[in-house]
C-alpha cells in the first residue's frame, strides 16, 4: 500500500507559508541579540528554542528514533488538535473514534468543525472489525483515533495492525498510558507506516502533568507538517528545563521505580477491591487506573466525595462505572477504607 501523505493534507496547509521566528532565522549562540524584540534585562527574557532540540535529542537517544520523527506539543492534546488542523477540512472531512474513549477527540472534532463517526467498542471494549470495515474506504475519512491502553476502560486494543494495513488515511494511536502496559509501543512502527502517528506524554508515567509536554512520533513528512503549523514557541523554557531535568539518567531510574510501585499498588488495589461488597466488576487494566462497576455509581461517587476521596464518575459514559486512578500506598489505603465504610 503506497500512501502519499500530501494527498491527505488540507490544501491551505500544503500551500501555507509558515511563520519564521527570529530564532528560526538565526540559531547561533554568539553575539548580541537584537532580533526578537526581547527585553535585555532579566533571567527569563529570551524566547525558548522553538524546536526543543535538546529534549528531542534525549528522546532520540532513549528510544532509538530520529529527531525528525519527533514533535513536542503543549501536552499530547496539542498533538491531537494539530492533527485535525493538518488533515481535516472543516465541514467536509471526517474522523472516527471508538467509544467509550478519551473525550478530547470529540471536542477537538467539534472545535475544528469536523464530523465525528463514533463506533461502539464491543462488550470486551475491543474494536469490532466487521462494523469498521465499510468505513475504511470513505475518502473523506481522514483520521482514525485509537486509544491504547484505552481511557476510561483501561484495556489495550487489539487488531490495530489490521487497521494500519487496510486504511489509507491517518491512524492516530494515543499511547498516553503505554508505559504502564505490558504491550509493545507502536512507536517503532512509524518506519513501516507513513500514515501512523503515535502520541505519548510526559503527564502520566513520567509524573510531569503540570509541565504540559506531549509527544507525537511519525514519519518525517508528517512531523514537517506539525512543525509547519505549530505556534512558534509552543513549549516554554521553564517547561523545557523541567523535562530535561527529569530525562537525565539518574532521574529516569526514579521514574522507572515509580512505575513499578504504581503497578504493584494496582495489583494490590485490585485484590482488595475484589473483597469490597459494592464492587460488582473490575475490568482488566493495562494503565494506571482501574474501571469498576458498582450498583449505583452516582451514590458511591458522592459518598466518597463527602469523605474527601475523589475518583472519576463515568456513569454517563459506561453505566454505573467508576474510574479509579492508582495513587500512593497511603492514598489507596484511604480509598479502600472509605469504600468499605460505604453501604
Ligand atoms: N490521551 C489520553 C488517553 C488521556 O487520557 C490524556 C489525559 N488525560 C491525554 C491524551 C492528554 O494528555 P496530555 O495533554 O497531558 O499529554
mmCIF file of C-alpha atoms and ligand atoms in Angstrom:
data_model
loop_
_atom_site.group_PDB
_atom_site.id
_atom_site.type_symbol
_atom_site.label_atom_id
_atom_site.label_comp_id
_atom_site.label_asym_id
_atom_site.label_seq_id
_atom_site.Cartn_x
_atom_site.Cartn_y
_atom_site.Cartn_z
ATOM 1 C CA UNK A 1 0.000 0.000 0.000
ATOM 2 C CA UNK A 2 1.589 3.289 -1.022
ATOM 3 C CA UNK A 3 0.278 6.361 0.697
ATOM 4 C CA UNK A 4 1.104 9.883 -0.388
ATOM 5 C CA UNK A 5 0.743 11.978 2.759
ATOM 6 C CA UNK A 6 0.453 15.172 0.709
ATOM 7 C CA UNK A 7 -2.841 13.874 -0.709
ATOM 8 C CA UNK A 8 -4.230 13.712 2.816
ATOM 9 C CA UNK A 9 -3.133 17.200 3.851
ATOM 10 C CA UNK A 10 -5.519 20.166 3.557
ATOM 11 C CA UNK A 11 -4.684 22.309 0.535
ATOM 12 C CA UNK A 12 -4.329 25.517 2.572
ATOM 13 C CA UNK A 13 -1.805 23.788 4.843
ATOM 14 C CA UNK A 14 0.132 22.428 1.859
ATOM 15 C CA UNK A 15 0.336 25.959 0.449
ATOM 16 C CA UNK A 16 0.879 27.690 3.786
ATOM 17 C CA UNK A 17 3.867 29.977 4.141
ATOM 18 C CA UNK A 18 4.744 29.256 7.794
ATOM 19 C CA UNK A 19 5.761 31.880 10.325
ATOM 20 C CA UNK A 20 9.506 32.201 10.579
ATOM 21 C CA UNK A 21 10.613 33.281 14.063
ATOM 22 C CA UNK A 22 13.779 35.182 14.949
ATOM 23 C CA UNK A 23 15.210 32.001 16.466
ATOM 24 C CA UNK A 24 14.384 30.042 13.287
ATOM 25 C CA UNK A 25 16.308 32.575 11.229
ATOM 26 C CA UNK A 26 19.392 32.805 13.439
ATOM 27 C CA UNK A 27 20.304 29.753 15.521
ATOM 28 C CA UNK A 28 23.842 30.696 16.654
ATOM 29 C CA UNK A 29 24.715 31.321 20.305
ATOM 30 C CA UNK A 30 27.295 34.112 19.995
ATOM 31 C CA UNK A 31 26.612 37.801 19.505
ATOM 32 C CA UNK A 32 24.287 40.388 20.873
ATOM 33 C CA UNK A 33 20.693 39.551 20.207
ATOM 34 C CA UNK A 34 18.650 42.481 18.966
ATOM 35 C CA UNK A 35 16.456 40.481 16.614
ATOM 36 C CA UNK A 36 13.428 39.306 18.604
ATOM 37 C CA UNK A 37 12.195 42.418 20.382
ATOM 38 C CA UNK A 38 13.101 40.787 23.672
ATOM 39 C CA UNK A 39 13.826 42.740 26.814
ATOM 40 C CA UNK A 40 17.606 42.849 27.516
ATOM 41 C CA UNK A 41 17.028 42.583 31.305
ATOM 42 C CA UNK A 42 16.084 39.609 33.484
ATOM 43 C CA UNK A 43 16.514 35.795 33.540
ATOM 44 C CA UNK A 44 13.508 34.722 31.528
ATOM 45 C CA UNK A 45 13.755 37.467 28.922
ATOM 46 C CA UNK A 46 14.681 35.286 25.932
ATOM 47 C CA UNK A 47 12.403 33.176 23.774
ATOM 48 C CA UNK A 48 12.968 29.423 24.118
ATOM 49 C CA UNK A 49 14.318 27.085 21.427
ATOM 50 C CA UNK A 50 11.323 26.776 19.064
ATOM 51 C CA UNK A 51 12.298 23.252 18.012
ATOM 52 C CA UNK A 52 13.089 21.979 21.539
ATOM 53 C CA UNK A 53 16.196 20.300 20.186
ATOM 54 C CA UNK A 54 17.757 19.198 23.479
ATOM 55 C CA UNK A 55 14.649 17.279 24.564
ATOM 56 C CA UNK A 56 14.334 15.685 21.144
ATOM 57 C CA UNK A 57 17.986 14.612 21.259
ATOM 58 C CA UNK A 58 17.373 12.931 24.615
ATOM 59 C CA UNK A 59 14.226 11.199 23.380
ATOM 60 C CA UNK A 60 16.023 10.184 20.226
ATOM 61 C CA UNK A 61 18.805 8.567 22.272
ATOM 62 C CA UNK A 62 16.367 6.947 24.684
ATOM 63 C CA UNK A 63 14.064 5.483 22.043
ATOM 64 C CA UNK A 64 16.423 4.966 19.088
ATOM 65 C CA UNK A 65 14.362 7.262 16.934
ATOM 66 C CA UNK A 66 15.476 10.142 14.735
ATOM 67 C CA UNK A 67 14.669 13.684 15.893
ATOM 68 C CA UNK A 68 12.982 14.258 12.519
ATOM 69 C CA UNK A 69 10.335 11.797 13.703
ATOM 70 C CA UNK A 70 9.514 13.684 16.910
ATOM 71 C CA UNK A 71 7.091 16.561 17.560
ATOM 72 C CA UNK A 72 6.669 18.090 21.014
ATOM 73 C CA UNK A 73 3.448 19.797 21.990
ATOM 74 C CA UNK A 74 1.707 21.588 24.821
ATOM 75 C CA UNK A 75 0.531 18.209 26.135
ATOM 76 C CA UNK A 76 -0.449 15.421 23.748
ATOM 77 C CA UNK A 77 -3.754 17.305 23.497
ATOM 78 C CA UNK A 78 -1.916 19.709 21.186
ATOM 79 C CA UNK A 79 -0.760 16.793 19.008
ATOM 80 C CA UNK A 80 -4.411 15.713 18.716
ATOM 81 C CA UNK A 81 -5.667 19.191 17.812
ATOM 82 C CA UNK A 82 -2.915 19.852 15.262
ATOM 83 C CA UNK A 83 -3.707 16.541 13.520
ATOM 84 C CA UNK A 84 -7.192 17.918 12.827
ATOM 85 C CA UNK A 85 -5.753 21.171 11.532
ATOM 86 C CA UNK A 86 -3.280 19.414 9.214
ATOM 87 C CA UNK A 87 -5.603 16.811 7.714
ATOM 88 C CA UNK A 88 -9.269 17.694 8.185
ATOM 89 C CA UNK A 89 -11.130 20.164 6.015
ATOM 90 C CA UNK A 90 -13.886 21.675 8.231
ATOM 91 C CA UNK A 91 -17.444 20.711 7.224
ATOM 92 C CA UNK A 92 -16.111 18.187 4.688
ATOM 93 C CA UNK A 93 -13.767 15.630 6.223
ATOM 94 C CA UNK A 94 -14.473 13.125 8.993
ATOM 95 C CA UNK A 95 -12.646 11.327 11.769
ATOM 96 C CA UNK A 96 -13.555 8.075 13.505
ATOM 97 C CA UNK A 97 -13.321 7.064 17.166
ATOM 98 C CA UNK A 98 -14.314 4.023 19.199
ATOM 99 C CA UNK A 99 -16.315 4.745 22.303
ATOM 100 C CA UNK A 100 -16.107 4.857 25.214
ATOM 101 C CA UNK A 101 -12.789 6.644 24.884
ATOM 102 C CA UNK A 102 -10.859 9.799 25.724
ATOM 103 C CA UNK A 103 -13.143 12.818 25.312
ATOM 104 C CA UNK A 104 -10.763 15.218 23.569
ATOM 105 C CA UNK A 105 -11.016 13.555 20.137
ATOM 106 C CA UNK A 106 -14.677 14.549 20.029
ATOM 107 C CA UNK A 107 -14.094 18.012 21.494
ATOM 108 C CA UNK A 108 -11.264 18.689 19.013
ATOM 109 C CA UNK A 109 -13.528 17.473 16.187
ATOM 110 C CA UNK A 110 -16.224 19.903 17.335
ATOM 111 C CA UNK A 111 -13.786 22.794 17.703
ATOM 112 C CA UNK A 112 -12.464 22.148 14.207
ATOM 113 C CA UNK A 113 -15.983 21.639 12.798
ATOM 114 C CA UNK A 114 -15.157 18.130 11.605
ATOM 115 C CA UNK A 115 -17.704 15.309 11.594
ATOM 116 C CA UNK A 116 -17.024 12.512 14.062
ATOM 117 C CA UNK A 117 -18.093 8.927 13.373
ATOM 118 C CA UNK A 118 -18.358 7.116 16.660
ATOM 119 C CA UNK A 119 -18.374 3.303 16.707
ATOM 120 C CA UNK A 120 -19.068 1.431 19.927
ATOM 121 C CA UNK A 121 -16.399 -0.900 21.268
ATOM 122 C CA UNK A 122 -17.741 -4.427 21.815
ATOM 123 C CA UNK A 123 -18.566 -5.917 25.216
ATOM 124 C CA UNK A 124 -14.869 -6.560 25.897
ATOM 125 C CA UNK A 125 -14.099 -2.971 24.882
ATOM 126 C CA UNK A 126 -12.458 -4.163 21.651
ATOM 127 C CA UNK A 127 -12.904 -2.898 18.086
ATOM 128 C CA UNK A 128 -15.483 -4.803 16.049
ATOM 129 C CA UNK A 129 -13.703 -5.035 12.683
ATOM 130 C CA UNK A 130 -16.856 -6.031 10.793
ATOM 131 C CA UNK A 131 -18.573 -2.802 11.865
ATOM 132 C CA UNK A 132 -15.495 -0.797 10.974
ATOM 133 C CA UNK A 133 -14.780 -2.265 7.508
ATOM 134 C CA UNK A 134 -17.393 -0.304 5.488
ATOM 135 C CA UNK A 135 -15.906 2.988 6.721
ATOM 136 C CA UNK A 136 -12.329 2.242 5.674
ATOM 137 C CA UNK A 137 -12.867 3.225 2.031
ATOM 138 C CA UNK A 138 -14.540 6.576 2.705
ATOM 139 C CA UNK A 139 -12.150 9.071 1.149
ATOM 140 C CA UNK A 140 -13.351 11.871 3.421
ATOM 141 C CA UNK A 141 -12.431 9.809 6.471
ATOM 142 C CA UNK A 142 -9.056 11.314 7.310
ATOM 143 C CA UNK A 143 -8.132 10.088 10.807
ATOM 144 C CA UNK A 144 -8.954 7.035 12.918
ATOM 145 C CA UNK A 145 -8.171 7.602 16.604
ATOM 146 C CA UNK A 146 -7.273 4.542 18.667
ATOM 147 C CA UNK A 147 -6.508 4.942 22.346
ATOM 148 C CA UNK A 148 -4.460 2.026 23.700
ATOM 149 C CA UNK A 149 -4.479 1.387 26.605
ATOM 150 C CA UNK A 150 -7.906 2.953 26.331
ATOM 151 C CA UNK A 151 -9.179 5.625 28.682
ATOM 152 C CA UNK A 152 -11.513 5.098 30.596
ATOM 153 C CA UNK A 153 -11.711 1.304 30.124
ATOM 154 C CA UNK A 154 -8.017 0.575 30.817
ATOM 155 C CA UNK A 155 -7.582 -2.303 28.344
ATOM 156 C CA UNK A 156 -5.202 -2.492 25.386
ATOM 157 C CA UNK A 157 -6.823 -2.505 21.958
ATOM 158 C CA UNK A 158 -6.289 -5.450 19.602
ATOM 159 C CA UNK A 159 -6.336 -5.606 15.786
ATOM 160 C CA UNK A 160 -4.597 -2.259 15.329
ATOM 161 C CA UNK A 161 -2.332 -3.878 12.696
ATOM 162 C CA UNK A 162 -5.375 -4.721 10.585
ATOM 163 C CA UNK A 163 -6.408 -1.066 10.535
ATOM 164 C CA UNK A 164 -2.870 0.053 9.668
ATOM 165 C CA UNK A 165 -2.797 -2.427 6.777
ATOM 166 C CA UNK A 166 -6.227 -1.529 5.429
ATOM 167 C CA UNK A 167 -6.759 2.188 5.907
ATOM 168 C CA UNK A 168 -5.225 4.841 3.655
ATOM 169 C CA UNK A 169 -5.858 7.779 5.953
ATOM 170 C CA UNK A 170 -4.073 8.682 9.187
ATOM 171 C CA UNK A 171 -4.056 6.167 12.042
ATOM 172 C CA UNK A 172 -3.542 8.096 15.282
ATOM 173 C CA UNK A 173 -2.640 5.808 18.188
ATOM 174 C CA UNK A 174 -2.857 7.543 21.552
ATOM 175 C CA UNK A 175 -0.403 5.804 23.882
ATOM 176 C CA UNK A 176 -0.702 8.140 26.870
ATOM 177 C CA UNK A 177 -0.687 5.100 29.205
ATOM 178 C CA UNK A 178 1.708 2.801 27.307
ATOM 179 C CA UNK A 179 4.469 2.954 29.935
ATOM 180 C CA UNK A 180 2.209 1.129 32.383
ATOM 181 C CA UNK A 181 1.342 -1.559 29.849
ATOM 182 C CA UNK A 182 2.994 -4.904 29.040
ATOM 183 C CA UNK A 183 2.082 -4.329 25.359
ATOM 184 C CA UNK A 184 4.634 -3.017 22.888
ATOM 185 C CA UNK A 185 4.511 0.560 21.722
ATOM 186 C CA UNK A 186 3.677 1.267 18.064
ATOM 187 C CA UNK A 187 6.335 3.988 18.097
ATOM 188 C CA UNK A 188 8.753 1.591 16.397
ATOM 189 C CA UNK A 189 6.310 1.002 13.530
ATOM 190 C CA UNK A 190 6.464 4.520 12.094
ATOM 191 C CA UNK A 191 9.112 3.368 9.594
ATOM 192 C CA UNK A 192 6.665 0.797 8.245
ATOM 193 C CA UNK A 193 3.583 3.014 8.130
ATOM 194 C CA UNK A 194 3.947 6.560 6.728
ATOM 195 C CA UNK A 195 0.365 7.312 7.832
ATOM 196 C CA UNK A 196 0.897 6.411 11.508
ATOM 197 C CA UNK A 197 1.029 8.952 14.347
ATOM 198 C CA UNK A 198 1.791 7.679 17.851
ATOM 199 C CA UNK A 199 1.242 10.115 20.702
ATOM 200 C CA UNK A 200 2.778 9.757 24.142
ATOM 201 C CA UNK A 201 3.072 12.114 27.062
ATOM 202 C CA UNK A 202 5.205 13.246 29.985
ATOM 203 C CA UNK A 203 1.992 13.652 32.013
ATOM 204 C CA UNK A 204 1.435 10.082 33.224
ATOM 205 C CA UNK A 205 4.300 7.610 33.774
ATOM 206 C CA UNK A 206 6.849 10.444 33.770
ATOM 207 C CA UNK A 207 4.892 12.220 36.514
ATOM 208 C CA UNK A 208 5.021 15.662 34.883
ATOM 209 C CA UNK A 209 1.388 16.558 34.164
ATOM 210 C CA UNK A 210 1.838 20.125 35.362
ATOM 211 C CA UNK A 211 4.614 20.727 32.822
ATOM 212 C CA UNK A 212 2.326 20.104 29.812
ATOM 213 C CA UNK A 213 4.581 18.352 27.330
ATOM 214 C CA UNK A 214 3.328 15.651 24.971
ATOM 215 C CA UNK A 215 4.973 13.863 22.071
ATOM 216 C CA UNK A 216 3.943 12.757 18.598
ATOM 217 C CA UNK A 217 6.109 10.235 16.744
ATOM 218 C CA UNK A 218 5.524 9.935 12.994
ATOM 219 C CA UNK A 219 7.171 9.845 9.571
ATOM 220 C CA UNK A 220 9.369 12.895 8.931
ATOM 221 C CA UNK A 221 6.852 14.022 6.335
ATOM 222 C CA UNK A 222 4.040 14.222 8.898
ATOM 223 C CA UNK A 223 6.329 15.818 11.505
ATOM 224 C CA UNK A 224 7.253 18.528 8.979
ATOM 225 C CA UNK A 225 3.572 19.475 8.749
ATOM 226 C CA UNK A 226 3.293 19.530 12.539
ATOM 227 C CA UNK A 227 6.253 21.905 12.701
ATOM 228 C CA UNK A 228 4.857 23.981 9.873
ATOM 229 C CA UNK A 229 1.634 24.819 11.709
ATOM 230 C CA UNK A 230 2.552 24.744 15.408
ATOM 231 C CA UNK A 231 2.679 28.040 17.334
ATOM 232 C CA UNK A 232 6.316 29.225 17.099
ATOM 233 C CA UNK A 233 7.396 28.843 20.746
ATOM 234 C CA UNK A 234 4.872 26.256 21.897
ATOM 235 C CA UNK A 235 6.912 24.970 24.862
ATOM 236 C CA UNK A 236 8.255 27.474 27.368
ATOM 237 C CA UNK A 237 11.878 27.443 28.539
ATOM 238 C CA UNK A 238 10.722 26.639 32.084
ATOM 239 C CA UNK A 239 8.891 23.604 30.768
ATOM 240 C CA UNK A 240 11.755 22.507 28.541
ATOM 241 C CA UNK A 241 14.137 22.756 31.518
ATOM 242 C CA UNK A 242 11.777 20.747 33.726
ATOM 243 C CA UNK A 243 11.655 17.925 31.164
ATOM 244 C CA UNK A 244 15.419 17.991 30.600
ATOM 245 C CA UNK A 245 15.942 17.786 34.331
ATOM 246 C CA UNK A 246 13.817 14.630 34.612
ATOM 247 C CA UNK A 247 15.037 12.951 31.478
ATOM 248 C CA UNK A 248 18.640 12.894 32.736
ATOM 249 C CA UNK A 249 19.929 9.439 33.576
ATOM 250 C CA UNK A 250 19.668 9.351 37.345
ATOM 251 C CA UNK A 251 16.103 10.658 37.461
ATOM 252 C CA UNK A 252 14.974 8.200 34.772
ATOM 253 C CA UNK A 253 15.690 5.410 37.249
ATOM 254 C CA UNK A 254 13.357 7.125 39.707
ATOM 255 C CA UNK A 255 10.652 7.285 37.018
ATOM 256 C CA UNK A 256 11.022 3.518 36.399
ATOM 257 C CA UNK A 257 10.879 2.800 40.133
ATOM 258 C CA UNK A 258 7.718 4.868 40.469
ATOM 259 C CA UNK A 259 6.102 2.946 37.614
ATOM 260 C CA UNK A 260 6.955 -0.319 39.405
ATOM 261 C CA UNK A 261 5.397 0.983 42.640
ATOM 262 C CA UNK A 262 2.244 2.086 40.825
ATOM 263 C CA UNK A 263 1.911 -1.320 39.114
ATOM 264 C CA UNK A 264 2.404 -3.164 42.409
ATOM 265 C CA UNK A 265 -0.156 -0.888 44.041
ATOM 266 C CA UNK A 266 -2.580 -1.544 41.181
ATOM 267 C CA UNK A 267 -2.325 -5.304 41.709
ATOM 268 C CA UNK A 268 -2.852 -4.844 45.433
ATOM 269 C CA UNK A 269 -5.761 -2.472 44.862
ATOM 270 C CA UNK A 270 -7.477 -4.939 42.506
ATOM 271 C CA UNK A 271 -7.086 -7.778 45.034
ATOM 272 C CA UNK A 272 -8.597 -5.603 47.736
ATOM 273 C CA UNK A 273 -11.396 -4.239 45.546
ATOM 274 C CA UNK A 274 -12.466 -7.833 44.894
ATOM 275 C CA UNK A 275 -13.290 -8.025 48.604
ATOM 276 C CA UNK A 276 -15.426 -4.869 48.603
ATOM 277 C CA UNK A 277 -19.127 -5.782 48.517
ATOM 278 C CA UNK A 278 -20.358 -2.856 46.476
ATOM 279 C CA UNK A 279 -17.837 -3.549 43.676
ATOM 280 C CA UNK A 280 -19.612 -5.760 41.141
ATOM 281 C CA UNK A 281 -16.972 -5.952 38.426
ATOM 282 C CA UNK A 282 -13.344 -4.963 37.950
ATOM 283 C CA UNK A 283 -12.273 -4.522 34.331
ATOM 284 C CA UNK A 284 -8.792 -5.607 33.172
ATOM 285 C CA UNK A 285 -6.357 -2.686 33.068
ATOM 286 C CA UNK A 286 -3.022 -2.083 31.361
ATOM 287 C CA UNK A 287 -2.982 1.510 32.626
ATOM 288 C CA UNK A 288 -2.537 3.359 35.948
ATOM 289 C CA UNK A 289 -6.264 3.336 36.627
ATOM 290 C CA UNK A 290 -8.989 0.771 37.156
ATOM 291 C CA UNK A 291 -12.549 0.813 35.885
ATOM 292 C CA UNK A 292 -15.039 -0.762 38.268
ATOM 293 C CA UNK A 293 -18.755 -1.385 38.086
ATOM 294 C CA UNK A 294 -20.935 -0.791 41.141
ATOM 295 C CA UNK A 295 -24.699 -0.874 41.768
ATOM 296 C CA UNK A 296 -25.155 2.865 41.950
ATOM 297 C CA UNK A 297 -22.149 4.836 40.706
ATOM 298 C CA UNK A 298 -23.616 8.295 41.383
ATOM 299 C CA UNK A 299 -24.282 7.444 45.003
ATOM 300 C CA UNK A 300 -20.894 5.773 45.629
ATOM 301 C CA UNK A 301 -19.132 8.679 43.940
ATOM 302 C CA UNK A 302 -20.938 11.236 46.089
ATOM 303 C CA UNK A 303 -20.305 9.333 49.316
ATOM 304 C CA UNK A 304 -16.578 9.185 48.504
ATOM 305 C CA UNK A 305 -16.521 12.905 47.710
ATOM 306 C CA UNK A 306 -18.195 13.586 51.062
ATOM 307 C CA UNK A 307 -15.195 11.919 52.665
ATOM 308 C CA UNK A 308 -12.690 13.792 50.517
ATOM 309 C CA UNK A 309 -11.847 10.863 48.255
ATOM 310 C CA UNK A 310 -12.196 11.983 44.656
ATOM 311 C CA UNK A 311 -12.444 9.427 41.861
ATOM 312 C CA UNK A 312 -13.972 9.840 38.388
ATOM 313 C CA UNK A 313 -17.640 9.084 37.936
ATOM 314 C CA UNK A 314 -18.027 7.584 34.438
ATOM 315 C CA UNK A 315 -21.702 6.702 34.865
ATOM 316 C CA UNK A 316 -22.682 8.964 31.991
ATOM 317 C CA UNK A 317 -20.286 7.090 29.668
ATOM 318 C CA UNK A 318 -20.488 3.497 30.943
ATOM 319 C CA UNK A 319 -23.459 2.685 33.134
ATOM 320 C CA UNK A 320 -22.563 2.536 36.828
ATOM 321 C CA UNK A 321 -18.828 2.638 36.244
ATOM 322 C CA UNK A 322 -16.221 4.498 38.262
ATOM 323 C CA UNK A 323 -12.638 5.129 37.226
ATOM 324 C CA UNK A 324 -10.080 4.956 39.995
ATOM 325 C CA UNK A 325 -6.553 6.270 39.491
ATOM 326 C CA UNK A 326 -3.915 4.252 41.333
ATOM 327 C CA UNK A 327 -2.477 6.575 43.960
ATOM 328 C CA UNK A 328 0.304 6.316 46.544
ATOM 329 C CA UNK A 329 0.143 3.394 49.032
ATOM 330 C CA UNK A 330 -1.398 5.721 51.665
ATOM 331 C CA UNK A 331 -3.967 7.126 49.239
ATOM 332 C CA UNK A 332 -5.002 3.649 48.114
ATOM 333 C CA UNK A 333 -5.405 2.513 51.720
ATOM 334 C CA UNK A 334 -7.617 5.524 52.442
ATOM 335 C CA UNK A 335 -9.703 4.812 49.321
ATOM 336 C CA UNK A 336 -10.224 1.168 50.320
ATOM 337 C CA UNK A 337 -11.036 2.027 53.911
ATOM 338 C CA UNK A 338 -13.568 4.645 52.798
ATOM 339 C CA UNK A 339 -15.129 2.336 50.198
ATOM 340 C CA UNK A 340 -15.525 -0.403 52.812
ATOM 341 C CA UNK A 341 -17.284 2.030 55.128
ATOM 342 C CA UNK A 342 -19.893 2.907 52.498
ATOM 343 C CA UNK A 343 -23.118 0.947 52.245
HETATM 344 N N1 LIG B 1 -4.718 10.969 25.801
HETATM 345 C C1 LIG B 1 -5.342 10.320 26.785
HETATM 346 C C2 LIG B 1 -5.877 8.967 26.518
HETATM 347 C C3 LIG B 1 -5.511 10.918 28.038
HETATM 348 O O1 LIG B 1 -6.166 10.260 28.997
HETATM 349 C C4 LIG B 1 -4.999 12.225 28.246
HETATM 350 C C5 LIG B 1 -5.155 12.970 29.545
HETATM 351 N N2 LIG B 1 -5.965 12.509 30.469
HETATM 352 C C6 LIG B 1 -4.352 12.845 27.186
HETATM 353 C C7 LIG B 1 -4.219 12.202 25.985
HETATM 354 C C8 LIG B 1 -3.815 14.239 27.304
HETATM 355 O O2 LIG B 1 -2.619 14.212 27.963
HETATM 356 P P1 LIG B 1 -1.620 15.444 27.984
HETATM 357 O O3 LIG B 1 -2.226 16.563 27.172
HETATM 358 O O4 LIG B 1 -1.450 15.767 29.404
HETATM 359 O O5 LIG B 1 -0.359 14.906 27.334
#
